[in-house]
Amino acid sequence: MANVLLSEAEKTYILHGIQKNMRNDGRTNRDYRPMELESEIVVHAAGSARLRLANTDILVGVKAEIDTPNPDRPNEGKVDFFIDCSANATPEFEGRGGEQLATEISNTLSKAYESQKGFDLAGLCIMAGHQCWKLYVDVLILECGGNLFDAVSLAVKGALFNTRIPRVSTAMHDGGSMDLILTDDPYDCERLDVTTAPILVTVCKIGDQCVVDPSAEEEECSVASVAVGVSCRPDGNTTTKQSITTVRTSGEGSIRLETLKKCFDTATTVGASLNKALMKALHEDETRNSKGLGKREIYGFLK
């Protein structure tokens, strides 16, 4: 994360505001900052999205290749995450400064997506035990303004929503062998079901309060934080069921069990609202921008 030098007076000001549920930018403790979303912007990718959360700017591209399923999960496909922290994002990323953070984000996303309660990897299976789709999700952090885990996960889900993979059929030969046939029609594609794809919700413990979407300044005031993978599954016509797919703790401070439970409750509640807003924005972005390259609009949400 970007390091911000704050005086003790500034930290006290931030802490007192959070205690009163009024942060220094006018948000409550459960509010996210404004976001902007743009999809289908990398021409040669199977899917792409760019998301800006305040000053945090994330670009994601998805590539699909045919691979062999893992022996222990023969009916599922694969998702591989690669995070690149641009040296221009923050001075801390110069040289190899961003490698550790990139690895932490990549590992957290992998655990969230590999959970049985998360993304439907079975939808990527072509032939059980033989062939499957492997998605390479490349994430570029262009600018760092706090809350990278959440911003990256939102951008990833947006890119997967935008992803189209070629339709595959099979042909049986006389000897019993089977060949895969990929369509030559660029418009004959299938889209991914990202309904249950998880997003990450980071909850910071500042004082004795739990805060979501911390700014870079608020991260400096946090003694501990919890990144929670939240997957939302429809449960009836108007309700959704939230599942926790992964948990990652960080920071030098400790978290009591009661506080940890409060963090989980906050993450699942906020995650459901955030996921609903993201999916609405993705659908509206797709409807509004069914135009050629260069004529698309950036669609803001959570303003």
XYZ file of C-alpha atoms in Angstrom:
303
model
C 0.000 0.000 0.000
C 1.069 3.556 -0.518
C 2.669 5.039 2.578
C 1.316 8.428 3.605
C 3.129 10.515 6.183
C 0.635 11.838 8.723
C 1.233 13.903 11.821
C -0.214 12.786 15.144
C -2.737 15.646 14.914
C -3.952 14.403 11.514
C -4.278 10.844 12.800
C -6.242 12.074 15.814
C -8.559 14.079 13.545
C -9.250 11.025 11.378
C -9.760 8.789 14.415
C -12.212 11.172 16.119
C -14.224 11.525 12.914
C -14.523 7.755 12.509
C -15.638 7.433 16.128
C -18.535 9.753 15.228
C -19.292 7.880 11.977
C -18.181 10.895 9.939
C -14.998 10.493 7.911
C -12.910 13.384 6.664
C -14.309 13.067 3.124
C -17.938 13.108 4.316
C -18.590 9.358 4.149
C -19.968 7.169 6.888
C -17.968 4.167 8.040
C -19.820 1.855 5.626
C -19.674 4.020 2.494
C -17.455 3.494 -0.538
C -15.937 6.314 -2.541
C -17.241 7.073 -6.068
C -16.254 4.615 -8.767
C -16.008 4.726 -12.541
C -16.206 1.662 -14.754
C -15.316 1.080 -18.398
C -15.378 -2.334 -20.080
C -14.207 -3.853 -23.373
C -11.258 -1.528 -23.830
C -8.403 -3.984 -24.582
C -8.900 -4.973 -28.210
C -7.127 -8.342 -28.285
C -8.313 -9.612 -24.897
C -11.208 -12.017 -24.392
C -12.534 -9.535 -21.849
C -11.332 -6.372 -20.154
C -12.355 -3.642 -17.754
C -10.926 -0.550 -16.142
C -12.123 0.584 -12.750
C -11.275 3.754 -10.890
C -12.020 3.982 -7.179
C -11.215 7.560 -6.182
C -7.477 7.766 -6.986
C -7.008 4.009 -7.351
C -6.910 2.999 -11.019
C -7.010 -0.659 -12.130
C -6.871 -2.193 -15.636
C -7.707 -5.879 -16.172
C -7.414 -8.051 -19.281
C -8.501 -11.697 -19.624
C -7.055 -14.304 -22.013
C -8.515 -17.805 -22.464
C -6.601 -20.939 -23.485
C -7.441 -24.646 -23.554
C -5.647 -26.614 -20.833
C -5.869 -29.872 -18.908
C -7.900 -29.923 -15.654
C -6.177 -30.535 -12.349
C -6.353 -34.251 -11.426
C -8.040 -33.467 -8.104
C -10.659 -31.245 -9.806
C -11.293 -32.963 -13.164
C -14.664 -31.294 -13.762
C -13.454 -27.729 -13.364
C -11.486 -25.153 -15.313
C -8.734 -22.886 -14.039
C -8.230 -19.199 -13.274
C -4.722 -17.771 -12.967
C -4.115 -14.241 -11.645
C -1.119 -12.071 -12.413
C -0.766 -8.680 -10.730
C 1.593 -5.979 -12.006
C 2.166 -2.925 -9.829
C 3.171 -0.070 -12.118
C 6.133 1.932 -10.842
C 4.113 5.059 -11.629
C 1.337 4.043 -9.224
C 3.268 5.062 -6.113
C 6.959 5.578 -5.248
C 6.834 2.430 -3.087
C 6.407 0.315 -6.256
C 9.689 1.446 -7.835
C 12.180 -1.331 -8.444
C 10.713 -4.514 -6.948
C 8.762 -2.717 -4.253
C 5.370 -3.896 -5.444
C 6.171 -7.593 -5.838
C 5.172 -8.652 -2.321
C 1.871 -6.779 -2.486
C 1.176 -8.205 -5.962
C 1.741 -11.728 -4.649
C -0.567 -11.133 -1.670
C -3.390 -9.826 -3.889
C -2.925 -12.674 -6.375
C -2.970 -15.346 -3.649
C -6.041 -13.825 -1.990
C -7.945 -13.711 -5.286
C -6.927 -17.298 -6.114
C -8.245 -18.581 -2.781
C -11.480 -16.619 -3.193
C -12.115 -17.995 -6.696
C -11.097 -21.583 -5.930
C -13.562 -21.863 -3.056
C -16.510 -24.182 -3.676
C -18.761 -21.309 -2.597
C -17.292 -18.881 -5.111
C -16.885 -18.746 -8.886
C -18.403 -21.644 -10.858
C -15.228 -23.219 -12.271
C -17.300 -26.120 -13.598
C -18.571 -23.780 -16.291
C -15.038 -23.726 -17.732
C -14.868 -27.515 -18.181
C -14.940 -28.708 -21.802
C -14.383 -32.451 -21.366
C -14.112 -33.785 -17.835
C -10.603 -34.961 -17.033
C -9.281 -34.002 -20.470
C -9.817 -30.397 -21.527
C -10.896 -27.193 -19.861
C -10.583 -23.459 -20.305
C -7.854 -21.704 -18.366
C -8.367 -17.995 -17.833
C -5.305 -15.782 -17.473
C -6.392 -12.655 -15.614
C -3.776 -9.920 -15.936
C -4.182 -6.977 -13.559
C -2.271 -3.723 -13.909
C -2.341 -1.285 -10.989
C -1.992 2.108 -12.677
C -2.466 4.289 -9.619
C -2.658 3.562 -5.908
C -5.034 5.595 -3.758
C -5.880 3.047 -1.072
C -8.018 -0.093 -0.859
C -6.277 -2.030 -3.625
C -7.724 -5.449 -2.749
C -11.328 -4.313 -3.185
C -10.644 -2.280 -6.324
C -8.765 -5.127 -8.003
C -11.509 -7.645 -7.214
C -14.210 -5.349 -8.602
C -12.219 -4.743 -11.789
C -11.596 -8.494 -12.161
C -15.300 -9.293 -11.875
C -16.050 -6.566 -14.410
C -13.520 -8.022 -16.862
C -14.881 -11.564 -16.403
C -18.418 -10.257 -17.020
C -17.106 -8.802 -20.277
C -15.256 -12.008 -21.266
C -16.386 -14.076 -24.249
C -14.871 -17.486 -25.013
C -15.209 -19.332 -28.359
C -17.885 -21.983 -28.605
C -16.436 -25.509 -28.622
C -17.925 -28.621 -30.223
C -16.632 -32.191 -30.386
C -16.197 -34.647 -33.246
C -15.944 -38.409 -32.702
C -13.607 -40.438 -34.925
C -13.920 -44.120 -35.887
C -11.219 -45.178 -33.440
C -13.118 -43.642 -30.538
C -10.881 -40.593 -30.321
C -12.461 -37.201 -30.018
C -11.385 -33.845 -31.410
C -12.326 -30.387 -30.227
C -13.559 -27.923 -32.836
C -13.385 -24.212 -32.071
C -15.712 -22.003 -34.025
C -14.193 -19.647 -36.603
C -17.002 -17.139 -36.134
C -15.749 -14.348 -33.806
C -19.352 -13.663 -32.782
C -20.132 -17.298 -31.917
C -19.001 -17.053 -28.315
C -20.198 -17.951 -24.860
C -20.107 -15.623 -21.905
C -19.128 -16.528 -18.380
C -21.589 -16.746 -15.517
C -20.108 -14.351 -12.969
C -23.156 -14.308 -10.676
C -21.258 -15.925 -7.806
C -17.806 -14.537 -8.644
C -16.494 -13.166 -5.334
C -15.436 -9.641 -4.545
C -13.115 -8.609 -1.740
C -14.316 -6.292 1.007
C -11.565 -4.872 3.214
C -12.637 -3.914 6.717
C -10.150 -1.810 8.694
C -10.113 -1.573 12.463
C -9.504 2.069 13.339
C -9.919 2.744 17.025
C -12.787 0.483 18.005
C -14.699 1.021 14.752
C -14.869 -1.069 11.574
C -14.423 0.936 8.375
C -14.772 -0.138 4.719
C -12.978 1.292 1.691
C -10.156 2.956 3.618
C -8.316 5.804 1.935
C -4.523 5.810 1.950
C -4.614 8.174 4.957
C -7.037 5.931 6.854
C -4.890 2.873 6.148
C -2.079 4.610 8.010
C -4.355 4.935 11.044
C -5.437 1.289 10.995
C -3.866 -1.181 13.410
C -5.341 -4.226 11.658
C -7.519 -5.041 8.666
C -9.435 -8.015 7.308
C -9.981 -8.675 3.591
C -13.051 -10.883 3.173
C -14.019 -12.651 -0.045
C -17.799 -12.338 -0.433
C -19.780 -14.397 -2.943
C -23.437 -13.535 -3.546
C -25.868 -16.192 -4.736
C -29.538 -15.466 -5.586
C -31.859 -16.825 -2.902
C -35.363 -16.188 -4.165
C -36.593 -13.351 -6.346
C -35.459 -10.413 -4.249
C -32.878 -11.766 -1.811
C -29.293 -13.005 -2.036
C -27.268 -15.332 0.149
C -23.739 -14.240 1.007
C -20.911 -16.725 1.497
C -17.385 -16.043 2.719
C -14.838 -17.580 0.340
C -11.577 -16.424 1.913
C -10.237 -14.314 4.782
C -6.933 -12.456 4.944
C -5.757 -10.480 7.954
C -2.969 -7.899 7.983
C -1.526 -5.260 10.274
C 0.472 -5.255 13.478
C -2.504 -5.012 15.826
C -4.697 -7.782 17.173
C -8.400 -8.328 16.580
C -10.669 -9.712 19.279
C -13.139 -12.441 18.348
C -16.116 -10.097 18.820
C -14.506 -7.522 16.531
C -13.701 -10.190 13.945
C -17.348 -11.277 13.891
C -18.337 -7.639 13.448
C -15.912 -7.386 10.521
C -17.490 -10.446 8.890
C -21.008 -9.059 9.348
C -19.951 -5.706 7.916
C -18.162 -7.346 4.965
C -21.093 -9.587 3.985
C -23.680 -6.809 4.293
C -21.607 -4.235 2.432
C -20.466 -6.876 -0.078
C -24.047 -7.673 -1.046
C -24.837 -4.000 -1.688
C -21.567 -3.453 -3.539
C -22.072 -6.533 -5.713
C -25.606 -5.423 -6.589
C -24.368 -1.960 -7.585
C -21.509 -3.446 -9.635
C -23.743 -5.868 -11.553
C -26.257 -3.107 -12.259
C -23.465 -0.880 -13.550
C -22.059 -3.667 -15.729
C -25.440 -4.350 -17.329
C -26.094 -0.657 -17.901
C -22.583 -0.154 -19.293
C -23.195 -3.009 -21.729
C -26.578 -1.613 -22.793
C -25.458 1.996 -23.146
C -22.226 1.228 -24.912
C -23.068 -1.318 -27.585
C -21.071 0.869 -29.962
C -17.791 0.684 -31.811
C -14.412 1.250 -30.226
C -13.774 4.900 -29.464
C -17.446 5.732 -29.007
C -17.884 4.243 -25.577
C -18.745 6.162 -22.446
C -17.319 5.807 -18.948
C -20.119 4.824 -16.617
C -19.874 5.966 -13.017
C -21.658 4.310 -10.124
C -21.896 4.567 -6.360
C -21.809 8.338 -6.684
